[in-house]
């Protein structure tokens, strides 16, 4: 069934000119880029976006990092898009990410791990609204 999910190319990947290489992986795997924009979010927006992690010890660093430079936000569309994007991303820690996944290929560390992807259809709707409600 066709779904939508939110993908972010995080500041560490944008900074290293990896936008094209990452988008190519989505397109080669039949995910359609429905919407896309490059933005630099502020700390308040970051705290809202990552509010589910507000009790984690790394919350402040996470919000500082995601607001440290421009990112690319996309709505990806396709069959099973939420899980497909998660599979293409690989594990949160690049050391655990399977060969060929985006994080295996491009991530620097568990915090600078190059991409975000919604983890459920419900959260995808919330995250898409947050980034693209205008
Ligand atoms: P996900 O991005 O694979 O969905 P989450 O558990 O939702 O992973 O965590 C959100 C983000 O928080 C991760 O992508 C990563 O950047 C950061 N993060 C997660 N765990 C840690 C940690 O143990 N130390 C530092 N940063 C972390
Ligand atoms: Mg997550």
mmCIF file of N, CA and C and ligand atoms in Angstrom:
data_model
loop_
_atom_site.group_PDB
_atom_site.id
_atom_site.type_symbol
_atom_site.label_atom_id
_atom_site.label_comp_id
_atom_site.label_asym_id
_atom_site.label_seq_id
_atom_site.Cartn_x
_atom_site.Cartn_y
_atom_site.Cartn_z
ATOM 1 N N UNK A 1 0.839 -1.208 0.000
ATOM 2 C CA UNK A 1 0.000 0.000 0.000
ATOM 3 C C UNK A 1 0.870 1.253 0.000
ATOM 4 N N UNK A 2 0.499 2.244 -0.800
ATOM 5 C CA UNK A 2 1.311 3.464 -0.882
ATOM 6 C C UNK A 2 1.195 4.273 0.406
ATOM 7 N N UNK A 3 2.342 4.710 0.896
ATOM 8 C CA UNK A 3 2.438 5.482 2.139
ATOM 9 C C UNK A 3 3.337 6.686 1.911
ATOM 10 N N UNK A 4 3.312 7.584 2.886
ATOM 11 C CA UNK A 4 4.258 8.688 2.902
ATOM 12 C C UNK A 4 5.085 8.610 4.182
ATOM 13 N N UNK A 5 6.336 9.053 4.075
ATOM 14 C CA UNK A 5 7.187 9.118 5.264
ATOM 15 C C UNK A 5 8.060 10.346 5.178
ATOM 16 N N UNK A 6 8.549 10.816 6.326
ATOM 17 C CA UNK A 6 9.470 11.959 6.338
ATOM 18 C C UNK A 6 10.904 11.456 6.359
ATOM 19 N N UNK A 7 11.707 11.993 5.442
ATOM 20 C CA UNK A 7 13.141 11.743 5.444
ATOM 21 C C UNK A 7 13.863 13.061 5.650
ATOM 22 N N UNK A 8 14.903 13.044 6.470
ATOM 23 C CA UNK A 8 15.808 14.191 6.579
ATOM 24 C C UNK A 8 17.201 13.755 6.189
ATOM 25 N N UNK A 9 17.852 14.570 5.362
ATOM 26 C CA UNK A 9 19.300 14.449 5.176
ATOM 27 C C UNK A 9 19.899 15.443 6.155
ATOM 28 N N UNK A 10 20.572 14.901 7.170
ATOM 29 C CA UNK A 10 21.002 15.705 8.322
ATOM 30 C C UNK A 10 22.227 16.575 7.978
ATOM 31 N N UNK A 11 22.505 17.568 8.841
ATOM 32 C CA UNK A 11 23.579 18.524 8.539
ATOM 33 C C UNK A 11 24.938 17.894 8.216
ATOM 34 N N UNK A 12 25.292 16.782 8.846
ATOM 35 C CA UNK A 12 26.620 16.202 8.550
ATOM 36 C C UNK A 12 26.730 15.748 7.101
ATOM 37 N N UNK A 13 25.624 15.273 6.537
ATOM 38 C CA UNK A 13 25.631 14.787 5.145
ATOM 39 C C UNK A 13 25.503 15.941 4.156
ATOM 40 N N UNK A 14 24.666 16.935 4.496
ATOM 41 C CA UNK A 14 24.542 18.118 3.632
ATOM 42 C C UNK A 14 25.908 18.806 3.519
ATOM 43 N N UNK A 15 26.576 18.932 4.662
ATOM 44 C CA UNK A 15 27.888 19.592 4.711
ATOM 45 C C UNK A 15 28.937 18.881 3.840
ATOM 46 N N UNK A 16 28.796 17.563 3.696
ATOM 47 C CA UNK A 16 29.769 16.793 2.897
ATOM 48 C C UNK A 16 29.296 16.568 1.454
ATOM 49 N N UNK A 17 28.285 17.341 1.013
ATOM 50 C CA UNK A 17 27.808 17.270 -0.385
ATOM 51 C C UNK A 17 27.286 15.885 -0.759
ATOM 52 N N UNK A 18 26.520 15.284 0.132
ATOM 53 C CA UNK A 18 26.011 13.922 -0.110
ATOM 54 C C UNK A 18 24.522 13.895 -0.460
ATOM 55 N N UNK A 19 23.922 15.057 -0.700
ATOM 56 C CA UNK A 19 22.479 15.085 -0.980
ATOM 57 C C UNK A 19 22.153 14.183 -2.184
ATOM 58 N N UNK A 20 22.864 14.376 -3.266
ATOM 59 C CA UNK A 20 22.570 13.621 -4.494
ATOM 60 C C UNK A 20 22.739 12.128 -4.322
ATOM 61 N N UNK A 21 23.815 11.727 -3.666
ATOM 62 C CA UNK A 21 24.073 10.290 -3.484
ATOM 63 C C UNK A 21 22.969 9.635 -2.644
ATOM 64 N N UNK A 22 22.478 10.350 -1.638
ATOM 65 C CA UNK A 22 21.432 9.784 -0.778
ATOM 66 C C UNK A 22 20.097 9.728 -1.514
ATOM 67 N N UNK A 23 19.765 10.792 -2.226
ATOM 68 C CA UNK A 23 18.507 10.793 -2.994
ATOM 69 C C UNK A 23 18.520 9.695 -4.055
ATOM 70 N N UNK A 24 19.668 9.465 -4.656
ATOM 71 C CA UNK A 24 19.776 8.410 -5.669
ATOM 72 C C UNK A 24 19.360 7.046 -5.097
ATOM 73 N N UNK A 25 19.735 6.786 -3.852
ATOM 74 C CA UNK A 25 19.362 5.507 -3.223
ATOM 75 C C UNK A 25 17.843 5.408 -3.088
ATOM 76 N N UNK A 26 17.197 6.509 -2.687
ATOM 77 C CA UNK A 26 15.723 6.476 -2.592
ATOM 78 C C UNK A 26 15.100 6.227 -3.964
ATOM 79 N N UNK A 27 15.564 6.954 -4.965
ATOM 80 C CA UNK A 27 14.949 6.837 -6.297
ATOM 81 C C UNK A 27 15.185 5.450 -6.897
ATOM 82 N N UNK A 28 16.372 4.913 -6.701
ATOM 83 C CA UNK A 28 16.659 3.568 -7.232
ATOM 84 C C UNK A 28 15.794 2.495 -6.567
ATOM 85 N N UNK A 29 15.265 2.815 -5.384
ATOM 86 C CA UNK A 29 14.429 1.859 -4.659
ATOM 87 C C UNK A 29 12.946 2.225 -4.729
ATOM 88 N N UNK A 30 12.588 2.952 -5.785
ATOM 89 C CA UNK A 30 11.183 3.251 -6.103
ATOM 90 C C UNK A 30 10.465 4.097 -5.063
ATOM 91 N N UNK A 31 11.215 4.902 -4.318
ATOM 92 C CA UNK A 31 10.577 5.908 -3.473
ATOM 93 C C UNK A 31 10.541 7.214 -4.271
ATOM 94 N N UNK A 32 9.370 7.840 -4.289
ATOM 95 C CA UNK A 32 9.173 9.081 -5.051
ATOM 96 C C UNK A 32 9.322 10.264 -4.110
ATOM 97 N N UNK A 33 10.090 11.286 -4.558
ATOM 98 C CA UNK A 33 10.233 12.494 -3.744
ATOM 99 C C UNK A 33 9.059 13.417 -4.055
ATOM 100 N N UNK A 34 8.086 13.397 -3.135
ATOM 101 C CA UNK A 34 6.857 14.185 -3.308
ATOM 102 C C UNK A 34 7.099 15.657 -3.014
ATOM 103 N N UNK A 35 7.876 15.918 -1.952
ATOM 104 C CA UNK A 35 8.194 17.289 -1.539
ATOM 105 C C UNK A 35 9.630 17.298 -1.063
ATOM 106 N N UNK A 36 10.289 18.466 -1.227
ATOM 107 C CA UNK A 36 11.679 18.566 -0.772
ATOM 108 C C UNK A 36 12.032 20.027 -0.527
ATOM 109 N N UNK A 37 12.726 20.283 0.595
ATOM 110 C CA UNK A 37 13.248 21.635 0.818
ATOM 111 C C UNK A 37 14.485 21.584 1.706
ATOM 112 N N UNK A 38 15.359 22.574 1.492
ATOM 113 C CA UNK A 38 16.559 22.716 2.314
ATOM 114 C C UNK A 38 16.293 23.826 3.320
ATOM 115 N N UNK A 39 16.424 23.518 4.590
ATOM 116 C CA UNK A 39 16.170 24.531 5.622
ATOM 117 C C UNK A 39 17.150 24.386 6.779
ATOM 118 N N UNK A 40 17.297 25.480 7.509
ATOM 119 C CA UNK A 40 18.132 25.491 8.715
ATOM 120 C C UNK A 40 17.178 25.728 9.883
ATOM 121 N N UNK A 41 16.866 24.677 10.637
ATOM 122 C CA UNK A 41 15.883 24.807 11.718
ATOM 123 C C UNK A 41 16.552 25.423 12.957
ATOM 124 N N UNK A 42 15.746 26.070 13.790
ATOM 125 C CA UNK A 42 16.305 26.635 15.026
ATOM 126 C C UNK A 42 16.118 25.652 16.190
ATOM 127 N N UNK A 43 16.681 26.015 17.329
ATOM 128 C CA UNK A 43 16.688 25.135 18.498
ATOM 129 C C UNK A 43 15.263 24.809 18.977
ATOM 130 N N UNK A 44 14.365 25.783 18.923
ATOM 131 C CA UNK A 44 12.985 25.542 19.367
ATOM 132 C C UNK A 44 12.293 24.506 18.482
ATOM 133 N N UNK A 45 12.491 24.630 17.170
ATOM 134 C CA UNK A 45 11.910 23.665 16.244
ATOM 135 C C UNK A 45 12.497 22.280 16.506
ATOM 136 N N UNK A 46 13.819 22.219 16.725
ATOM 137 C CA UNK A 46 14.496 20.941 16.979
ATOM 138 C C UNK A 46 13.914 20.258 18.219
ATOM 139 N N UNK A 47 13.666 21.052 19.257
ATOM 140 C CA UNK A 47 13.126 20.483 20.502
ATOM 141 C C UNK A 47 11.713 19.939 20.294
ATOM 142 N N UNK A 48 10.941 20.591 19.460
ATOM 143 C CA UNK A 48 9.602 20.086 19.138
ATOM 144 C C UNK A 48 9.711 18.788 18.333
ATOM 145 N N UNK A 49 10.545 18.810 17.305
ATOM 146 C CA UNK A 49 10.693 17.637 16.438
ATOM 147 C C UNK A 49 11.169 16.419 17.226
ATOM 148 N N UNK A 50 12.127 16.617 18.125
ATOM 149 C CA UNK A 50 12.713 15.494 18.869
ATOM 150 C C UNK A 50 12.110 15.336 20.278
ATOM 151 N N UNK A 51 10.904 15.873 20.500
ATOM 152 C CA UNK A 51 10.337 15.871 21.859
ATOM 153 C C UNK A 51 10.212 14.471 22.470
ATOM 154 N N UNK A 52 10.039 13.437 21.629
ATOM 155 C CA UNK A 52 9.967 12.069 22.185
ATOM 156 C C UNK A 52 11.269 11.667 22.878
ATOM 157 N N UNK A 53 12.361 12.370 22.560
ATOM 158 C CA UNK A 53 13.655 12.040 23.174
ATOM 159 C C UNK A 53 14.033 13.000 24.302
ATOM 160 N N UNK A 54 13.059 13.795 24.789
ATOM 161 C CA UNK A 54 13.401 14.858 25.749
ATOM 162 C C UNK A 54 13.951 14.339 27.074
ATOM 163 N N UNK A 55 13.671 13.077 27.389
ATOM 164 C CA UNK A 55 14.202 12.519 28.654
ATOM 165 C C UNK A 55 15.569 11.839 28.481
ATOM 166 N N UNK A 56 16.092 11.815 27.251
ATOM 167 C CA UNK A 56 17.375 11.122 27.005
ATOM 168 C C UNK A 56 18.560 12.023 27.361
ATOM 169 N N UNK A 57 19.649 11.424 27.807
ATOM 170 C CA UNK A 57 20.822 12.237 28.179
ATOM 171 C C UNK A 57 21.410 13.018 27.000
ATOM 172 N N UNK A 58 21.178 12.514 25.779
ATOM 173 C CA UNK A 58 21.769 13.170 24.603
ATOM 174 C C UNK A 58 20.823 14.191 23.961
ATOM 175 N N UNK A 59 19.672 14.489 24.613
ATOM 176 C CA UNK A 59 18.647 15.348 23.984
ATOM 177 C C UNK A 59 19.186 16.718 23.567
ATOM 178 N N UNK A 60 19.909 17.387 24.465
ATOM 179 C CA UNK A 60 20.377 18.739 24.125
ATOM 180 C C UNK A 60 21.386 18.740 22.991
ATOM 181 N N UNK A 61 22.312 17.783 23.035
ATOM 182 C CA UNK A 61 23.297 17.664 21.949
ATOM 183 C C UNK A 61 22.601 17.353 20.624
ATOM 184 N N UNK A 62 21.591 16.480 20.684
ATOM 185 C CA UNK A 62 20.842 16.098 19.482
ATOM 186 C C UNK A 62 20.167 17.322 18.857
ATOM 187 N N UNK A 63 19.539 18.141 19.700
ATOM 188 C CA UNK A 63 18.839 19.338 19.195
ATOM 189 C C UNK A 63 19.835 20.381 18.691
ATOM 190 N N UNK A 64 20.950 20.534 19.380
ATOM 191 C CA UNK A 64 21.996 21.469 18.908
ATOM 192 C C UNK A 64 22.532 21.035 17.553
ATOM 193 N N UNK A 65 22.771 19.733 17.439
ATOM 194 C CA UNK A 65 23.327 19.209 16.185
ATOM 195 C C UNK A 65 22.377 19.405 15.005
ATOM 196 N N UNK A 66 21.093 19.044 15.176
ATOM 197 C CA UNK A 66 20.161 19.097 14.033
ATOM 198 C C UNK A 66 19.895 20.545 13.621
ATOM 199 N N UNK A 67 20.153 21.495 14.546
ATOM 200 C CA UNK A 67 19.984 22.915 14.217
ATOM 201 C C UNK A 67 21.323 23.602 13.916
ATOM 202 N N UNK A 68 22.385 22.806 13.729
ATOM 203 C CA UNK A 68 23.731 23.372 13.540
ATOM 204 C C UNK A 68 24.008 23.825 12.113
ATOM 205 N N UNK A 69 23.192 23.389 11.162
ATOM 206 C CA UNK A 69 23.417 23.749 9.763
ATOM 207 C C UNK A 69 22.226 23.302 8.947
ATOM 208 N N UNK A 70 22.221 23.619 7.651
ATOM 209 C CA UNK A 70 21.067 23.249 6.835
ATOM 210 C C UNK A 70 20.868 21.733 6.726
ATOM 211 N N UNK A 71 19.614 21.359 6.621
ATOM 212 C CA UNK A 71 19.250 19.966 6.353
ATOM 213 C C UNK A 71 18.298 19.947 5.164
ATOM 214 N N UNK A 72 18.095 18.758 4.600
ATOM 215 C CA UNK A 72 17.125 18.595 3.515
ATOM 216 C C UNK A 72 15.989 17.730 4.035
ATOM 217 N N UNK A 73 14.776 18.285 3.979
ATOM 218 C CA UNK A 73 13.577 17.549 4.407
ATOM 219 C C UNK A 73 12.821 17.099 3.170
ATOM 220 N N UNK A 74 12.372 15.847 3.191
ATOM 221 C CA UNK A 74 11.646 15.291 2.045
ATOM 222 C C UNK A 74 10.445 14.481 2.508
ATOM 223 N N UNK A 75 9.398 14.516 1.707
ATOM 224 C CA UNK A 75 8.318 13.548 1.846
ATOM 225 C C UNK A 75 8.570 12.480 0.783
ATOM 226 N N UNK A 76 8.784 11.253 1.238
ATOM 227 C CA UNK A 76 8.974 10.121 0.326
ATOM 228 C C UNK A 76 7.668 9.354 0.237
ATOM 229 N N UNK A 77 7.338 8.923 -0.987
ATOM 230 C CA UNK A 77 6.087 8.204 -1.202
ATOM 231 C C UNK A 77 6.363 6.903 -1.936
ATOM 232 N N UNK A 78 5.651 5.858 -1.544
ATOM 233 C CA UNK A 78 5.779 4.585 -2.250
ATOM 234 C C UNK A 78 5.208 3.446 -1.431
ATOM 235 N N UNK A 79 5.227 2.262 -2.015
ATOM 236 C CA UNK A 79 4.744 1.081 -1.294
ATOM 237 C C UNK A 79 5.592 0.885 -0.045
ATOM 238 N N UNK A 80 4.923 0.735 1.102
ATOM 239 C CA UNK A 80 5.628 0.411 2.336
ATOM 240 C C UNK A 80 6.751 1.416 2.648
ATOM 241 N N UNK A 81 6.488 2.700 2.333
ATOM 242 C CA UNK A 81 7.555 3.715 2.373
ATOM 243 C C UNK A 81 8.211 3.854 3.747
ATOM 244 N N UNK A 82 7.426 3.735 4.830
ATOM 245 C CA UNK A 82 8.002 3.937 6.164
ATOM 246 C C UNK A 82 9.082 2.884 6.430
ATOM 247 N N UNK A 83 8.730 1.617 6.272
ATOM 248 C CA UNK A 83 9.690 0.538 6.543
ATOM 249 C C UNK A 83 10.790 0.493 5.491
ATOM 250 N N UNK A 84 10.430 0.761 4.237
ATOM 251 C CA UNK A 84 11.453 0.737 3.175
ATOM 252 C C UNK A 84 12.540 1.769 3.455
ATOM 253 N N UNK A 85 12.122 2.978 3.865
ATOM 254 C CA UNK A 85 13.100 4.017 4.190
ATOM 255 C C UNK A 85 13.966 3.588 5.369
ATOM 256 N N UNK A 86 13.346 3.013 6.402
ATOM 257 C CA UNK A 86 14.133 2.549 7.557
ATOM 258 C C UNK A 86 15.158 1.486 7.124
ATOM 259 N N UNK A 87 14.735 0.595 6.244
ATOM 260 C CA UNK A 87 15.656 -0.453 5.763
ATOM 261 C C UNK A 87 16.819 0.154 4.972
ATOM 262 N N UNK A 88 16.512 1.139 4.131
ATOM 263 C CA UNK A 88 17.563 1.773 3.326
ATOM 264 C C UNK A 88 18.518 2.578 4.199
ATOM 265 N N UNK A 89 17.996 3.157 5.315
ATOM 266 C CA UNK A 89 18.834 3.950 6.229
ATOM 267 C C UNK A 89 19.853 3.090 6.966
ATOM 268 N N UNK A 90 19.443 1.930 7.440
ATOM 269 C CA UNK A 90 20.294 1.106 8.296
ATOM 270 C C UNK A 90 20.176 1.500 9.759
ATOM 271 N N UNK A 91 20.869 0.757 10.610
ATOM 272 C CA UNK A 91 20.759 0.925 12.065
ATOM 273 C C UNK A 91 21.225 2.312 12.513
ATOM 274 N N UNK A 92 20.674 2.768 13.643
ATOM 275 C CA UNK A 92 20.987 4.090 14.207
ATOM 276 C C UNK A 92 22.489 4.288 14.372
ATOM 277 N N UNK A 93 23.153 3.262 14.911
ATOM 278 C CA UNK A 93 24.611 3.315 15.060
ATOM 279 C C UNK A 93 25.258 2.760 13.785
ATOM 280 N N UNK A 94 26.006 3.584 13.064
ATOM 281 C CA UNK A 94 26.581 3.107 11.791
ATOM 282 C C UNK A 94 27.445 1.854 11.941
ATOM 283 N N UNK A 95 27.958 1.621 13.137
ATOM 284 C CA UNK A 95 28.755 0.404 13.359
ATOM 285 C C UNK A 95 27.907 -0.855 13.206
ATOM 286 N N UNK A 96 26.576 -0.700 13.423
ATOM 287 C CA UNK A 96 25.658 -1.838 13.302
ATOM 288 C C UNK A 96 24.904 -1.850 11.971
ATOM 289 N N UNK A 97 25.129 -0.846 11.144
ATOM 290 C CA UNK A 97 24.348 -0.728 9.892
ATOM 291 C C UNK A 97 24.860 -1.708 8.837
ATOM 292 N N UNK A 98 23.919 -2.388 8.195
ATOM 293 C CA UNK A 98 24.281 -3.402 7.194
ATOM 294 C C UNK A 98 24.976 -2.766 5.995
ATOM 295 N N UNK A 99 25.890 -3.512 5.353
ATOM 296 C CA UNK A 99 26.576 -3.004 4.165
ATOM 297 C C UNK A 99 25.587 -2.502 3.114
ATOM 298 N N UNK A 100 25.903 -1.372 2.528
ATOM 299 C CA UNK A 100 25.061 -0.817 1.469
ATOM 300 C C UNK A 100 23.976 0.117 1.946
ATOM 301 N N UNK A 101 23.701 0.118 3.267
ATOM 302 C CA UNK A 101 22.705 1.070 3.779
ATOM 303 C C UNK A 101 23.332 2.474 3.838
ATOM 304 N N UNK A 102 22.461 3.481 3.880
ATOM 305 C CA UNK A 102 22.941 4.874 3.862
ATOM 306 C C UNK A 102 23.874 5.139 5.028
ATOM 307 N N UNK A 103 23.496 4.661 6.206
ATOM 308 C CA UNK A 103 24.346 4.928 7.371
ATOM 309 C C UNK A 103 25.650 4.139 7.312
ATOM 310 N N UNK A 104 25.608 2.947 6.746
ATOM 311 C CA UNK A 104 26.859 2.200 6.554
ATOM 312 C C UNK A 104 27.782 2.948 5.592
ATOM 313 N N UNK A 105 27.210 3.494 4.535
ATOM 314 C CA UNK A 105 28.024 4.153 3.508
ATOM 315 C C UNK A 105 28.532 5.520 3.965
ATOM 316 N N UNK A 106 27.677 6.288 4.675
ATOM 317 C CA UNK A 106 27.968 7.711 4.842
ATOM 318 C C UNK A 106 28.021 8.232 6.268
ATOM 319 N N UNK A 107 27.439 7.546 7.247
ATOM 320 C CA UNK A 107 27.386 8.122 8.597
ATOM 321 C C UNK A 107 28.773 8.163 9.230
ATOM 322 N N UNK A 108 28.948 9.152 10.107
ATOM 323 C CA UNK A 108 30.230 9.344 10.787
ATOM 324 C C UNK A 108 30.222 8.674 12.159
ATOM 325 N N UNK A 109 29.078 8.747 12.842
ATOM 326 C CA UNK A 109 28.966 8.271 14.229
ATOM 327 C C UNK A 109 27.487 8.139 14.582
ATOM 328 N N UNK A 110 27.198 7.667 15.789
ATOM 329 C CA UNK A 110 25.783 7.489 16.186
ATOM 330 C C UNK A 110 25.042 8.823 16.213
ATOM 331 N N UNK A 111 25.723 9.908 16.516
ATOM 332 C CA UNK A 111 25.017 11.198 16.521
ATOM 333 C C UNK A 111 25.037 11.863 15.145
ATOM 334 N N UNK A 112 26.131 11.744 14.425
ATOM 335 C CA UNK A 112 26.182 12.293 13.054
ATOM 336 C C UNK A 112 25.905 11.158 12.069
ATOM 337 N N UNK A 113 24.637 10.737 12.064
ATOM 338 C CA UNK A 113 24.315 9.527 11.292
ATOM 339 C C UNK A 113 23.519 9.803 10.015
ATOM 340 N N UNK A 114 23.663 11.003 9.499
ATOM 341 C CA UNK A 114 23.348 11.375 8.100
ATOM 342 C C UNK A 114 21.882 11.457 7.701
ATOM 343 N N UNK A 115 21.022 10.606 8.266
ATOM 344 C CA UNK A 115 19.616 10.609 7.853
ATOM 345 C C UNK A 115 18.682 10.360 9.041
ATOM 346 N N UNK A 116 17.467 10.880 8.859
ATOM 347 C CA UNK A 116 16.349 10.566 9.760
ATOM 348 C C UNK A 116 15.248 9.934 8.931
ATOM 349 N N UNK A 117 14.496 9.022 9.519
ATOM 350 C CA UNK A 117 13.292 8.502 8.882
ATOM 351 C C UNK A 117 12.222 8.239 9.916
ATOM 352 N N UNK A 118 10.986 8.583 9.587
ATOM 353 C CA UNK A 118 9.881 8.322 10.509
ATOM 354 C C UNK A 118 9.831 6.833 10.845
ATOM 355 N N UNK A 119 9.408 6.526 12.092
ATOM 356 C CA UNK A 119 9.409 5.119 12.527
ATOM 357 C C UNK A 119 8.025 4.468 12.491
ATOM 358 N N UNK A 120 6.984 5.215 12.105
ATOM 359 C CA UNK A 120 5.637 4.639 11.986
ATOM 360 C C UNK A 120 4.803 5.554 11.091
ATOM 361 N N UNK A 121 3.693 5.031 10.605
ATOM 362 C CA UNK A 121 2.811 5.852 9.762
ATOM 363 C C UNK A 121 2.273 7.038 10.560
ATOM 364 N N UNK A 122 1.936 6.788 11.829
ATOM 365 C CA UNK A 122 1.405 7.859 12.686
ATOM 366 C C UNK A 122 2.435 8.974 12.859
ATOM 367 N N UNK A 123 3.667 8.598 13.208
ATOM 368 C CA UNK A 123 4.708 9.613 13.386
ATOM 369 C C UNK A 123 5.064 10.291 12.068
ATOM 370 N N UNK A 124 4.970 9.570 10.967
ATOM 371 C CA UNK A 124 5.231 10.181 9.654
ATOM 372 C C UNK A 124 4.269 11.340 9.420
ATOM 373 N N UNK A 125 3.003 11.137 9.740
ATOM 374 C CA UNK A 125 2.005 12.208 9.545
ATOM 375 C C UNK A 125 2.358 13.427 10.391
ATOM 376 N N UNK A 126 2.704 13.180 11.657
ATOM 377 C CA UNK A 126 3.054 14.284 12.568
ATOM 378 C C UNK A 126 4.283 15.033 12.054
ATOM 379 N N UNK A 127 5.307 14.263 11.642
ATOM 380 C CA UNK A 127 6.568 14.882 11.211
ATOM 381 C C UNK A 127 6.408 15.620 9.879
ATOM 382 N N UNK A 128 5.626 15.065 8.957
ATOM 383 C CA UNK A 128 5.376 15.740 7.674
ATOM 384 C C UNK A 128 4.647 17.050 7.921
ATOM 385 N N UNK A 129 3.659 17.033 8.803
ATOM 386 C CA UNK A 129 2.928 18.260 9.156
ATOM 387 C C UNK A 129 3.865 19.321 9.729
ATOM 388 N N UNK A 130 4.764 18.876 10.594
ATOM 389 C CA UNK A 130 5.684 19.808 11.237
ATOM 390 C C UNK A 130 6.586 20.508 10.208
ATOM 391 N N UNK A 131 7.085 19.751 9.247
ATOM 392 C CA UNK A 131 8.011 20.327 8.263
ATOM 393 C C UNK A 131 7.327 20.987 7.073
ATOM 394 N N UNK A 132 6.133 20.526 6.717
ATOM 395 C CA UNK A 132 5.538 20.977 5.448
ATOM 396 C C UNK A 132 4.135 21.549 5.601
ATOM 397 N N UNK A 133 3.771 22.019 6.792
ATOM 398 C CA UNK A 133 2.368 22.446 6.970
ATOM 399 C C UNK A 133 2.014 23.724 6.216
ATOM 400 N N UNK A 134 2.999 24.544 5.830
ATOM 401 C CA UNK A 134 2.688 25.824 5.145
ATOM 402 C C UNK A 134 2.007 25.595 3.797
HETATM 403 P P1 LIG B 1 16.725 6.663 14.629
HETATM 404 O O1 LIG B 1 17.247 7.978 14.053
HETATM 405 O O2 LIG B 1 17.437 5.484 14.038
HETATM 406 O O3 LIG B 1 15.234 6.549 14.567
HETATM 407 P P2 LIG B 1 16.392 7.191 17.475
HETATM 408 O O4 LIG B 1 16.537 6.166 18.538
HETATM 409 O O5 LIG B 1 15.018 7.671 17.137
HETATM 410 O O6 LIG B 1 17.151 6.651 16.172
HETATM 411 O O7 LIG B 1 17.274 8.419 17.914
HETATM 412 C C1 LIG B 1 17.164 9.682 17.252
HETATM 413 C C2 LIG B 1 18.547 10.218 16.978
HETATM 414 O O8 LIG B 1 19.192 10.485 18.222
HETATM 415 C C3 LIG B 1 19.487 9.231 16.266
HETATM 416 O O9 LIG B 1 19.347 9.244 14.860
HETATM 417 C C4 LIG B 1 20.830 9.754 16.685
HETATM 418 O O10 LIG B 1 21.210 10.864 15.889
HETATM 419 C C5 LIG B 1 20.583 10.231 18.101
HETATM 420 N N1 LIG B 1 20.967 9.203 19.090
HETATM 421 C C6 LIG B 1 20.311 8.055 19.369
HETATM 422 N N2 LIG B 1 20.942 7.351 20.337
HETATM 423 C C7 LIG B 1 22.012 8.102 20.683
HETATM 424 C C8 LIG B 1 23.069 7.942 21.653
HETATM 425 O O11 LIG B 1 23.143 6.933 22.366
HETATM 426 N N3 LIG B 1 24.007 8.938 21.705
HETATM 427 C C9 LIG B 1 23.953 10.052 20.918
HETATM 428 N N4 LIG B 1 22.980 10.246 20.001
HETATM 429 C C10 LIG B 1 22.020 9.288 19.876
HETATM 430 MG MG1 LIG B 2 13.756 7.651 15.504
#
